[in-house]
Amino acid sequence: MRRNELLTQFPTPFYLFDEEGFRGNIARLVEEFRTFWPEYTPAYSFKTNYTPAICAMALEEGCLAEVVSDMEYSLAKKLGCPDEKILYNGPFKGPLSRELFLGGGMLNLDSLDETRRICALAASHPERIFRVGVRINLDLGAGFVSRFGMSVDSRELRDAMEAIAACKNLRLAGLHCHIKAPRDPESWRRRAEVMIAAADRYIDGVPEYFSLGSGMVPGRYDQTAGEWADFKPSWHDFAEAFFGPFIARYGASAQRPRVFTEPGRALITRYVSLFAKVDSIKEVQDRFLATTDGSFQNMGEMCTMARVPVRVHPGGGETRYFDNLDIMGYTCLEQDVMFPAYAGPLAVGDIVEFPNVGGYSLVYKPQFMIPQCAMYALQADGSVRTLMRAETFDDVFAKFGI
Ligand SMILES: Cc1ncc(COP(=O)(O)O)c(C=O)c1O
């Protein structure tokens, strides 16, 4: 089956995943980054899009699993990922984080309270040696105070480091950070410098690992306009800036730290599209509106952050040309705008394709009004693989105990 046949044979709305593009993107990232730092590995951020088949592909491509909840940790384990290939981050960890810690996984501590609990856990197994990481709170001048990790100069961080040092069978193995902004290559250089300085201050010798979060957005979105319109750095630009401080500090070391980043958006965003059908078109007080069977709730944050180019697949209806039409979702919410100010041809029955909805989309979809739609992938042999079936009435209501 070809892509266009899919549109006529499968009921809308649905997501379409591009496996080849996704795998290729990871391969390019790894190739580019390892040219600068062979000890580099990406850790796929499960929460960004936790479709199990997609997570499994990321693992097959050599990614570690980056998880921030027991739910994601359980998924990683179900997919056969051993503890030592899992990074467990986040400000609120579930009880399974202790299992990961005892199993030799990488646990990055967010607070002094969590540090004390982990020290007590390590002390209750005096016969074994454990390792742990600590999250450093980053401020790269983006004008807000992040809630995550502990500040480099804070009393809390010093107390946490002392607690770890006082625990005979616990070793500080790595440092972690993540901040949502800024995201340009130069800020990644500063991120590396700040973290290396923190390691020099708190870790004797060379750390086992640095896990430096995410936020790299290479200019690979599909003609994205809006917030990222002029933002076009490549994986190469990021790698060149980011690894400079590592090469300067550890390039000549016999033992070099492993470096991880934790990409979510940058790996998956471009490789999922949403297809929705135009149900009606109308004019209300000079405002033209098309209502579709999809919703901004299927698209997630992308439709509020950037204007991606919609593609219209004609459905055979009577086409009109619009200068300024809002493409709306099915919900009873005024703010359900999937694409504002569309200009071009459109007809009832057309299928509108919204690209770049792989990140923070289906994982954010509430069970509001209409259950979640399916996700498919076109296989190389022309067959269609269902990565996620459509949600049913029972999926939504079984838990209520009528
Ligand atoms: C600790 C951590 N790592 C990685 C990510 C993934 O970020 P992104 O989806 O922007 O790539 C996040 C997102 O919030 C995060 O909190």
Short mmCIF file of C-alpha atoms and ligand atoms in Angstrom, two decimals:
data_model
loop_
_atom_site.label_atom_id
_atom_site.label_comp_id
_atom_site.label_asym_id
_atom_site.label_seq_id
_atom_site.Cartn_x
_atom_site.Cartn_y
_atom_site.Cartn_z
CA MET A 1 0.00 0.00 0.00
CA ARG A 2 1.17 3.54 -0.72
CA ARG A 3 0.75 6.56 1.53
CA ASN A 4 -2.16 7.96 -0.48
CA GLU A 5 -4.03 4.64 -0.44
CA LEU A 6 -3.74 4.66 3.33
CA LEU A 7 -5.71 7.92 3.35
CA THR A 8 -8.64 6.38 1.52
CA GLN A 9 -8.65 3.02 3.27
CA PHE A 10 -8.15 3.87 6.93
CA PRO A 11 -10.66 5.94 8.89
CA THR A 12 -9.43 9.31 10.11
CA PRO A 13 -8.11 10.62 12.36
CA PHE A 14 -4.88 8.69 12.68
CA TYR A 15 -1.19 9.21 13.26
CA LEU A 16 1.37 8.01 10.75
CA PHE A 17 4.87 7.18 11.92
CA ASP A 18 7.93 7.25 9.66
CA GLU A 19 10.19 4.45 10.90
CA GLU A 20 12.94 4.91 8.36
CA GLY A 21 13.19 8.64 9.09
CA PHE A 22 13.23 8.06 12.85
CA ARG A 23 15.94 5.40 12.75
CA GLY A 24 17.97 7.47 10.27
CA ASN A 25 17.79 10.54 12.51
CA ILE A 26 19.20 8.60 15.48
CA ALA A 27 21.93 7.10 13.30
CA ARG A 28 22.94 10.57 12.06
CA LEU A 29 23.01 11.98 15.58
CA VAL A 30 25.17 9.13 16.86
CA GLU A 31 27.53 9.27 13.89
CA GLU A 32 27.99 13.02 14.11
CA PHE A 33 28.46 13.11 17.90
CA ARG A 34 30.80 10.12 18.07
CA THR A 35 33.13 11.81 15.59
CA PHE A 36 33.79 14.29 18.39
CA TRP A 37 33.35 12.01 21.39
CA PRO A 38 33.32 8.22 20.84
CA GLU A 39 31.97 7.69 24.37
CA TYR A 40 28.71 9.46 23.49
CA THR A 41 25.31 7.74 23.67
CA PRO A 42 21.83 9.27 23.34
CA ALA A 43 19.24 8.32 25.96
CA TYR A 44 15.80 8.51 24.36
CA SER A 45 13.37 10.46 26.52
CA PHE A 46 10.52 7.96 26.87
CA LYS A 47 8.00 10.50 28.12
CA THR A 48 8.18 12.52 24.91
CA ASN A 49 6.51 9.71 23.00
CA TYR A 50 6.26 6.42 24.87
CA THR A 51 4.73 4.38 22.05
CA PRO A 52 6.31 1.01 22.89
CA ALA A 53 7.24 0.18 19.28
CA ILE A 54 8.99 3.55 18.95
CA CYS A 55 10.85 3.13 22.25
CA ALA A 56 11.90 -0.37 21.13
CA MET A 57 13.29 1.07 17.87
CA ALA A 58 15.24 3.72 19.80
CA LEU A 59 16.75 0.97 21.95
CA GLU A 60 17.57 -1.11 18.86
CA GLU A 61 19.36 1.92 17.40
CA GLY A 62 21.59 1.95 20.47
CA CYS A 63 19.87 4.54 22.65
CA LEU A 64 19.67 4.20 26.41
CA ALA A 65 16.25 4.70 28.02
CA GLU A 66 15.74 7.99 29.85
CA VAL A 67 12.77 7.64 32.20
CA VAL A 68 11.19 9.93 34.78
CA SER A 69 8.52 7.70 36.29
CA ASP A 70 7.86 4.13 37.32
CA MET A 71 5.47 3.84 34.39
CA GLU A 72 8.24 4.53 31.90
CA TYR A 73 10.73 2.45 33.86
CA SER A 74 8.34 -0.52 33.72
CA LEU A 75 7.99 -0.04 29.97
CA ALA A 76 11.76 0.02 29.48
CA LYS A 77 12.04 -3.22 31.47
CA LYS A 78 9.18 -4.80 29.50
CA LEU A 79 11.06 -3.95 26.32
CA GLY A 80 14.00 -5.93 27.67
CA CYS A 81 16.19 -2.96 28.62
CA PRO A 82 18.54 -3.91 31.49
CA ASP A 83 18.94 -1.53 34.45
CA GLU A 84 22.44 -0.51 33.41
CA LYS A 85 21.03 0.97 30.20
CA ILE A 86 18.40 3.07 31.99
CA LEU A 87 18.76 6.61 33.30
CA TYR A 88 16.11 7.43 35.90
CA ASN A 89 15.70 11.21 36.34
CA GLY A 90 13.02 13.53 37.60
CA PRO A 91 11.90 15.31 40.76
CA PHE A 92 9.44 12.64 41.90
CA LYS A 93 10.50 9.06 41.52
CA GLY A 94 8.40 6.03 42.23
CA PRO A 95 9.35 3.05 44.40
CA LEU A 96 10.76 1.20 41.37
CA SER A 97 13.60 3.73 41.28
CA ARG A 98 14.99 1.78 44.23
CA GLU A 99 14.87 -1.39 42.15
CA LEU A 100 16.84 0.38 39.41
CA PHE A 101 19.36 1.64 41.95
CA LEU A 102 19.84 -1.82 43.46
CA GLY A 103 20.05 -3.28 39.95
CA GLY A 104 22.95 -1.02 38.94
CA GLY A 105 21.02 1.53 36.85
CA MET A 106 21.83 5.22 36.72
CA LEU A 107 19.75 7.14 39.22
CA ASN A 108 20.14 10.93 39.21
CA LEU A 109 19.11 12.51 42.50
CA ASP A 110 17.10 15.72 42.45
CA SER A 111 17.06 16.85 46.09
CA LEU A 112 18.75 16.47 49.44
CA ASP A 113 15.76 14.52 50.78
CA GLU A 114 16.04 11.99 47.98
CA THR A 115 19.79 11.78 48.55
CA ARG A 116 19.26 10.95 52.24
CA ARG A 117 16.78 8.19 51.37
CA ILE A 118 19.17 6.65 48.84
CA CYS A 119 22.08 6.83 51.30
CA ALA A 120 19.93 4.94 53.82
CA LEU A 121 19.06 2.33 51.18
CA ALA A 122 22.72 1.86 50.28
CA ALA A 123 23.63 1.59 53.97
CA SER A 124 21.11 -1.21 54.40
CA HIS A 125 23.12 -3.32 51.91
CA PRO A 126 26.64 -2.84 53.35
CA GLU A 127 28.00 -5.84 51.44
CA ARG A 128 27.52 -4.13 48.05
CA ILE A 129 28.96 -1.06 46.31
CA PHE A 130 26.52 1.34 44.60
CA ARG A 131 26.78 4.34 42.35
CA VAL A 132 24.58 7.37 41.99
CA GLY A 133 24.34 10.64 40.04
CA VAL A 134 23.25 14.10 41.12
CA ARG A 135 21.24 16.65 39.18
CA ILE A 136 22.76 20.11 39.06
CA ASN A 137 20.35 23.02 38.80
CA LEU A 138 21.32 25.02 35.75
CA ASP A 139 20.89 28.70 35.13
CA LEU A 140 22.12 29.70 31.69
CA GLY A 141 20.60 33.15 31.81
CA ALA A 142 17.25 32.35 30.21
CA GLY A 143 15.51 34.48 32.82
CA PHE A 144 13.76 31.88 34.96
CA VAL A 145 14.64 29.72 37.93
CA SER A 146 14.38 26.04 37.12
CA ARG A 147 12.81 23.88 39.81
CA PHE A 148 15.05 20.90 39.05
CA GLY A 149 18.22 19.72 40.75
CA MET A 150 20.36 21.49 43.32
CA SER A 151 22.26 24.76 42.73
CA VAL A 152 26.01 24.46 42.35
CA ASP A 153 26.78 26.82 45.24
CA SER A 154 23.96 25.81 47.54
CA ARG A 155 24.15 24.45 51.06
CA GLU A 156 21.76 21.68 49.91
CA LEU A 157 24.13 20.42 47.24
CA ARG A 158 27.11 20.50 49.61
CA ASP A 159 25.08 18.56 52.21
CA ALA A 160 24.02 16.05 49.56
CA MET A 161 27.62 15.57 48.44
CA GLU A 162 28.74 15.14 52.06
CA ALA A 163 25.99 12.59 52.67
CA ILE A 164 27.11 10.58 49.64
CA ALA A 165 30.78 10.83 50.65
CA ALA A 166 29.92 9.69 54.18
CA CYS A 167 28.16 6.61 52.86
CA LYS A 168 30.96 4.04 52.64
CA ASN A 169 29.45 1.91 49.89
CA LEU A 170 28.10 4.70 47.67
CA ARG A 171 30.08 6.39 44.91
CA LEU A 172 29.17 9.60 43.11
CA ALA A 173 29.46 8.39 39.52
CA GLY A 174 27.94 11.14 37.44
CA LEU A 175 26.33 14.52 37.10
CA HIS A 176 23.09 15.31 35.36
CA CYS A 177 21.31 18.45 34.20
CA HIS A 178 18.51 19.49 31.90
CA ILE A 179 17.00 22.86 31.17
CA LYS A 180 14.39 23.80 28.62
CA ALA A 181 16.14 26.98 27.45
CA PRO A 182 18.30 28.34 25.94
CA ARG A 183 18.76 25.76 23.19
CA ASP A 184 21.33 27.12 20.74
CA PRO A 185 24.76 25.47 20.24
CA GLU A 186 26.60 28.18 22.19
CA SER A 187 24.43 27.58 25.25
CA TRP A 188 25.28 23.88 24.96
CA ARG A 189 28.95 24.80 25.17
CA ARG A 190 28.20 26.73 28.37
CA ARG A 191 26.15 23.83 29.70
CA ALA A 192 29.17 21.56 29.22
CA GLU A 193 31.51 24.08 30.86
CA VAL A 194 29.28 24.53 33.91
CA MET A 195 28.94 20.78 34.37
CA ILE A 196 32.64 20.09 33.96
CA ALA A 197 33.37 22.79 36.55
CA ALA A 198 30.85 21.14 38.90
CA ALA A 199 32.53 17.76 38.38
CA ASP A 200 35.94 19.26 39.15
CA ARG A 201 34.53 20.65 42.34
CA TYR A 202 32.63 17.61 43.60
CA ILE A 203 34.13 14.48 42.03
CA ASP A 204 37.64 13.15 42.59
CA GLY A 205 39.19 12.34 39.23
CA VAL A 206 37.19 11.70 36.09
CA PRO A 207 33.43 11.11 36.45
CA GLU A 208 31.99 7.93 35.03
CA TYR A 209 29.27 9.86 33.17
CA PHE A 210 27.70 13.19 32.37
CA SER A 211 24.05 13.19 31.36
CA LEU A 212 23.28 16.62 30.06
CA GLY A 213 19.58 16.54 29.32
CA SER A 214 17.92 17.74 26.20
CA GLY A 215 16.84 20.84 24.34
CA MET A 216 18.96 20.51 21.22
CA VAL A 217 16.64 21.20 18.35
CA PRO A 218 18.42 20.72 15.08
CA GLY A 219 16.92 22.55 12.12
CA ARG A 220 15.31 19.43 10.88
CA TYR A 221 11.70 20.28 11.45
CA ASP A 222 9.77 20.33 8.27
CA GLN A 223 9.87 24.03 7.25
CA THR A 224 8.80 25.01 10.71
CA ALA A 225 7.80 28.61 11.08
CA GLY A 226 7.12 30.56 14.25
CA GLU A 227 9.31 30.19 17.30
CA TRP A 228 11.93 28.09 15.53
CA ALA A 229 11.72 29.69 12.08
CA ASP A 230 15.28 30.98 12.03
CA PHE A 231 16.71 28.25 14.15
CA LYS A 232 18.65 26.01 11.84
CA PRO A 233 21.68 24.50 13.59
CA SER A 234 22.55 20.94 12.58
CA TRP A 235 23.66 18.01 14.74
CA HIS A 236 27.17 18.91 13.61
CA ASP A 237 26.87 22.50 14.91
CA PHE A 238 25.69 21.24 18.28
CA ALA A 239 28.36 18.55 18.51
CA GLU A 240 31.16 20.97 17.65
CA ALA A 241 30.11 23.45 20.36
CA PHE A 242 29.12 20.89 22.97
CA PHE A 243 32.15 18.60 22.90
CA GLY A 244 34.74 21.40 22.81
CA PRO A 245 34.92 21.67 26.64
CA PHE A 246 35.00 17.87 27.03
CA ILE A 247 37.90 17.56 24.59
CA ALA A 248 39.73 20.39 26.35
CA ARG A 249 39.27 18.90 29.83
CA TYR A 250 39.30 15.13 29.30
CA GLY A 251 40.59 14.64 25.75
CA ALA A 252 43.97 13.44 26.94
CA SER A 253 42.68 11.41 29.92
CA ALA A 254 43.31 7.70 29.87
CA GLN A 255 39.79 7.25 31.18
CA ARG A 256 37.21 9.44 29.49
CA PRO A 257 33.70 10.04 30.84
CA ARG A 258 30.69 8.67 29.03
CA VAL A 259 28.55 11.55 27.78
CA PHE A 260 24.81 11.21 27.32
CA THR A 261 22.18 13.61 26.11
CA GLU A 262 18.49 12.87 26.55
CA PRO A 263 16.73 13.87 23.33
CA GLY A 264 12.99 13.50 22.99
CA ARG A 265 11.61 16.14 20.64
CA ALA A 266 14.76 16.24 18.53
CA LEU A 267 14.44 12.53 17.75
CA ILE A 268 10.73 12.01 17.30
CA THR A 269 8.92 15.28 16.45
CA ARG A 270 9.40 15.18 12.71
CA TYR A 271 8.52 11.54 12.26
CA VAL A 272 4.85 11.53 13.23
CA SER A 273 2.03 13.22 11.28
CA LEU A 274 -1.63 13.50 12.17
CA PHE A 275 -4.28 13.08 9.47
CA ALA A 276 -7.77 14.51 10.05
CA LYS A 277 -10.75 14.91 7.75
CA VAL A 278 -12.63 18.15 7.11
CA ASP A 279 -16.20 17.65 8.34
CA SER A 280 -17.65 21.10 7.64
CA ILE A 281 -16.68 24.57 6.50
CA LYS A 282 -18.57 27.70 7.51
CA GLU A 283 -18.36 31.46 7.88
CA VAL A 284 -19.18 33.15 11.17
CA GLN A 285 -19.04 36.97 11.17
CA ASP A 286 -16.32 37.08 8.51
CA ARG A 287 -14.36 34.32 10.22
CA PHE A 288 -13.94 31.19 8.07
CA LEU A 289 -13.76 27.94 9.98
CA ALA A 290 -13.20 24.31 8.99
CA THR A 291 -14.03 21.67 11.58
CA THR A 292 -12.15 18.37 11.42
CA ASP A 293 -12.42 15.00 13.14
CA GLY A 294 -9.04 15.61 14.84
CA SER A 295 -8.19 18.02 17.64
CA PHE A 296 -5.37 20.14 18.99
CA GLN A 297 -5.43 17.54 21.75
CA ASN A 298 -4.10 14.98 19.26
CA MET A 299 -1.35 17.36 18.18
CA GLY A 300 -0.07 18.46 21.56
CA GLU A 301 2.07 21.50 22.12
CA MET A 302 3.42 21.70 18.58
CA CYS A 303 0.36 23.50 17.27
CA THR A 304 0.78 26.21 19.91
CA MET A 305 4.56 26.59 19.52
CA ALA A 306 5.04 26.75 15.80
CA ARG A 307 3.17 26.90 12.54
CA VAL A 308 4.04 23.80 10.62
CA PRO A 309 3.02 23.57 6.98
CA VAL A 310 -0.25 21.67 6.73
CA ARG A 311 -0.75 19.55 3.63
CA VAL A 312 -4.17 19.11 2.13
CA HIS A 313 -5.05 15.84 0.41
CA PRO A 314 -8.11 16.43 -1.78
CA GLY A 315 -11.10 14.24 -0.99
CA GLY A 316 -13.06 14.96 -4.16
CA GLY A 317 -15.45 17.56 -2.69
CA GLU A 318 -16.16 21.01 -4.09
CA THR A 319 -13.01 23.02 -3.49
CA ARG A 320 -13.00 26.68 -2.54
CA TYR A 321 -10.00 28.99 -1.99
CA PHE A 322 -9.54 30.70 1.34
CA ASP A 323 -7.29 33.58 2.35
CA ASN A 324 -7.70 33.16 6.03
CA LEU A 325 -9.43 30.13 7.52
CA ASP A 326 -8.94 28.56 10.93
CA ILE A 327 -8.70 24.76 10.91
CA MET A 328 -10.44 23.66 14.08
CA GLY A 329 -10.71 20.45 16.10
CA TYR A 330 -13.77 18.46 17.13
CA THR A 331 -13.87 19.49 20.79
CA CYS A 332 -16.32 21.97 22.27
CA LEU A 333 -13.39 24.20 23.20
CA GLU A 334 -13.04 27.63 21.60
CA GLN A 335 -9.26 27.24 21.75
CA ASP A 336 -9.22 24.03 19.69
CA VAL A 337 -7.35 25.64 16.79
CA MET A 338 -5.24 23.10 14.91
CA PHE A 339 -3.98 25.61 12.35
CA PRO A 340 -4.81 29.32 12.33
CA ALA A 341 -5.09 31.50 9.21
CA TYR A 342 -4.81 28.77 6.60
CA ALA A 343 -4.61 30.13 3.04
CA GLY A 344 -5.29 27.80 0.13
CA PRO A 345 -7.80 25.37 -1.32
CA LEU A 346 -10.05 23.30 0.93
CA ALA A 347 -13.20 21.19 0.64
CA VAL A 348 -15.37 19.13 2.93
CA GLY A 349 -13.96 15.60 2.83
CA ASP A 350 -10.35 16.71 2.32
CA ILE A 351 -7.79 15.16 4.57
CA VAL A 352 -5.46 17.59 6.28
CA GLU A 353 -2.01 16.35 7.25
CA PHE A 354 -0.30 17.98 10.23
CA PRO A 355 3.39 17.04 10.29
CA ASN A 356 5.81 17.31 13.23
CA VAL A 357 3.51 16.03 15.96
CA GLY A 358 5.72 13.26 17.36
CA GLY A 359 6.62 14.92 20.66
CA TYR A 360 4.33 15.60 23.63
CA SER A 361 1.26 14.81 21.54
CA LEU A 362 -0.30 11.42 22.14
CA VAL A 363 1.22 11.26 25.62
CA TYR A 364 -0.70 14.45 26.50
CA LYS A 365 -4.02 13.42 24.92
CA PRO A 366 -6.80 13.59 27.52
CA GLN A 367 -9.81 11.31 27.32
CA PHE A 368 -11.98 14.32 26.61
CA MET A 369 -15.03 13.73 24.41
CA ILE A 370 -13.47 11.33 21.91
CA PRO A 371 -11.04 8.50 22.67
CA GLN A 372 -7.55 8.54 21.17
CA CYS A 373 -7.06 7.56 17.53
CA ALA A 374 -4.76 4.89 16.09
CA MET A 375 -1.14 5.15 14.94
CA TYR A 376 0.11 3.33 11.87
CA ALA A 377 3.44 2.85 10.15
CA LEU A 378 3.85 2.01 6.48
CA GLN A 379 6.31 -0.84 6.15
CA ALA A 380 8.91 -1.14 3.38
CA ASP A 381 6.93 -4.05 1.86
CA GLY A 382 3.80 -1.87 1.63
CA SER A 383 2.01 -3.43 4.59
CA VAL A 384 0.59 -1.32 7.38
CA ARG A 385 1.67 -1.90 10.97
CA THR A 386 -0.58 -0.71 13.77
CA LEU A 387 1.65 0.78 16.48
CA MET A 388 -1.33 1.87 18.56
CA ARG A 389 -4.93 0.79 18.02
CA ALA A 390 -7.68 3.32 18.48
CA GLU A 391 -8.88 3.66 22.06
CA THR A 392 -12.31 2.16 22.76
CA PHE A 393 -15.29 3.04 24.93
CA ASP A 394 -14.15 0.34 27.35
CA ASP A 395 -10.60 1.73 27.53
CA VAL A 396 -12.12 4.94 28.80
CA PHE A 397 -14.92 3.65 31.04
CA ALA A 398 -13.77 0.27 32.41
CA LYS A 399 -11.86 1.94 35.22
CA PHE A 400 -14.91 3.73 36.67
CA GLY A 401 -16.73 0.64 37.94
CA ILE A 402 -20.23 1.53 36.74
C1 LIG B 1 15.37 15.35 32.35
C2 LIG B 1 14.87 15.49 30.95
N1 LIG B 1 15.52 14.90 29.95
C3 LIG B 1 15.09 14.98 28.67
C4 LIG B 1 13.94 15.67 28.33
C5 LIG B 1 13.47 15.70 26.89
O1 LIG B 1 13.41 16.97 26.37
P1 LIG B 1 12.96 17.25 24.87
O2 LIG B 1 11.71 16.49 24.62
O3 LIG B 1 12.80 18.72 24.79
O4 LIG B 1 14.01 16.73 23.96
C6 LIG B 1 13.23 16.34 29.35
C7 LIG B 1 12.02 17.13 29.03
O5 LIG B 1 11.44 17.82 29.81
C8 LIG B 1 13.70 16.23 30.69
O6 LIG B 1 13.03 16.81 31.70
#
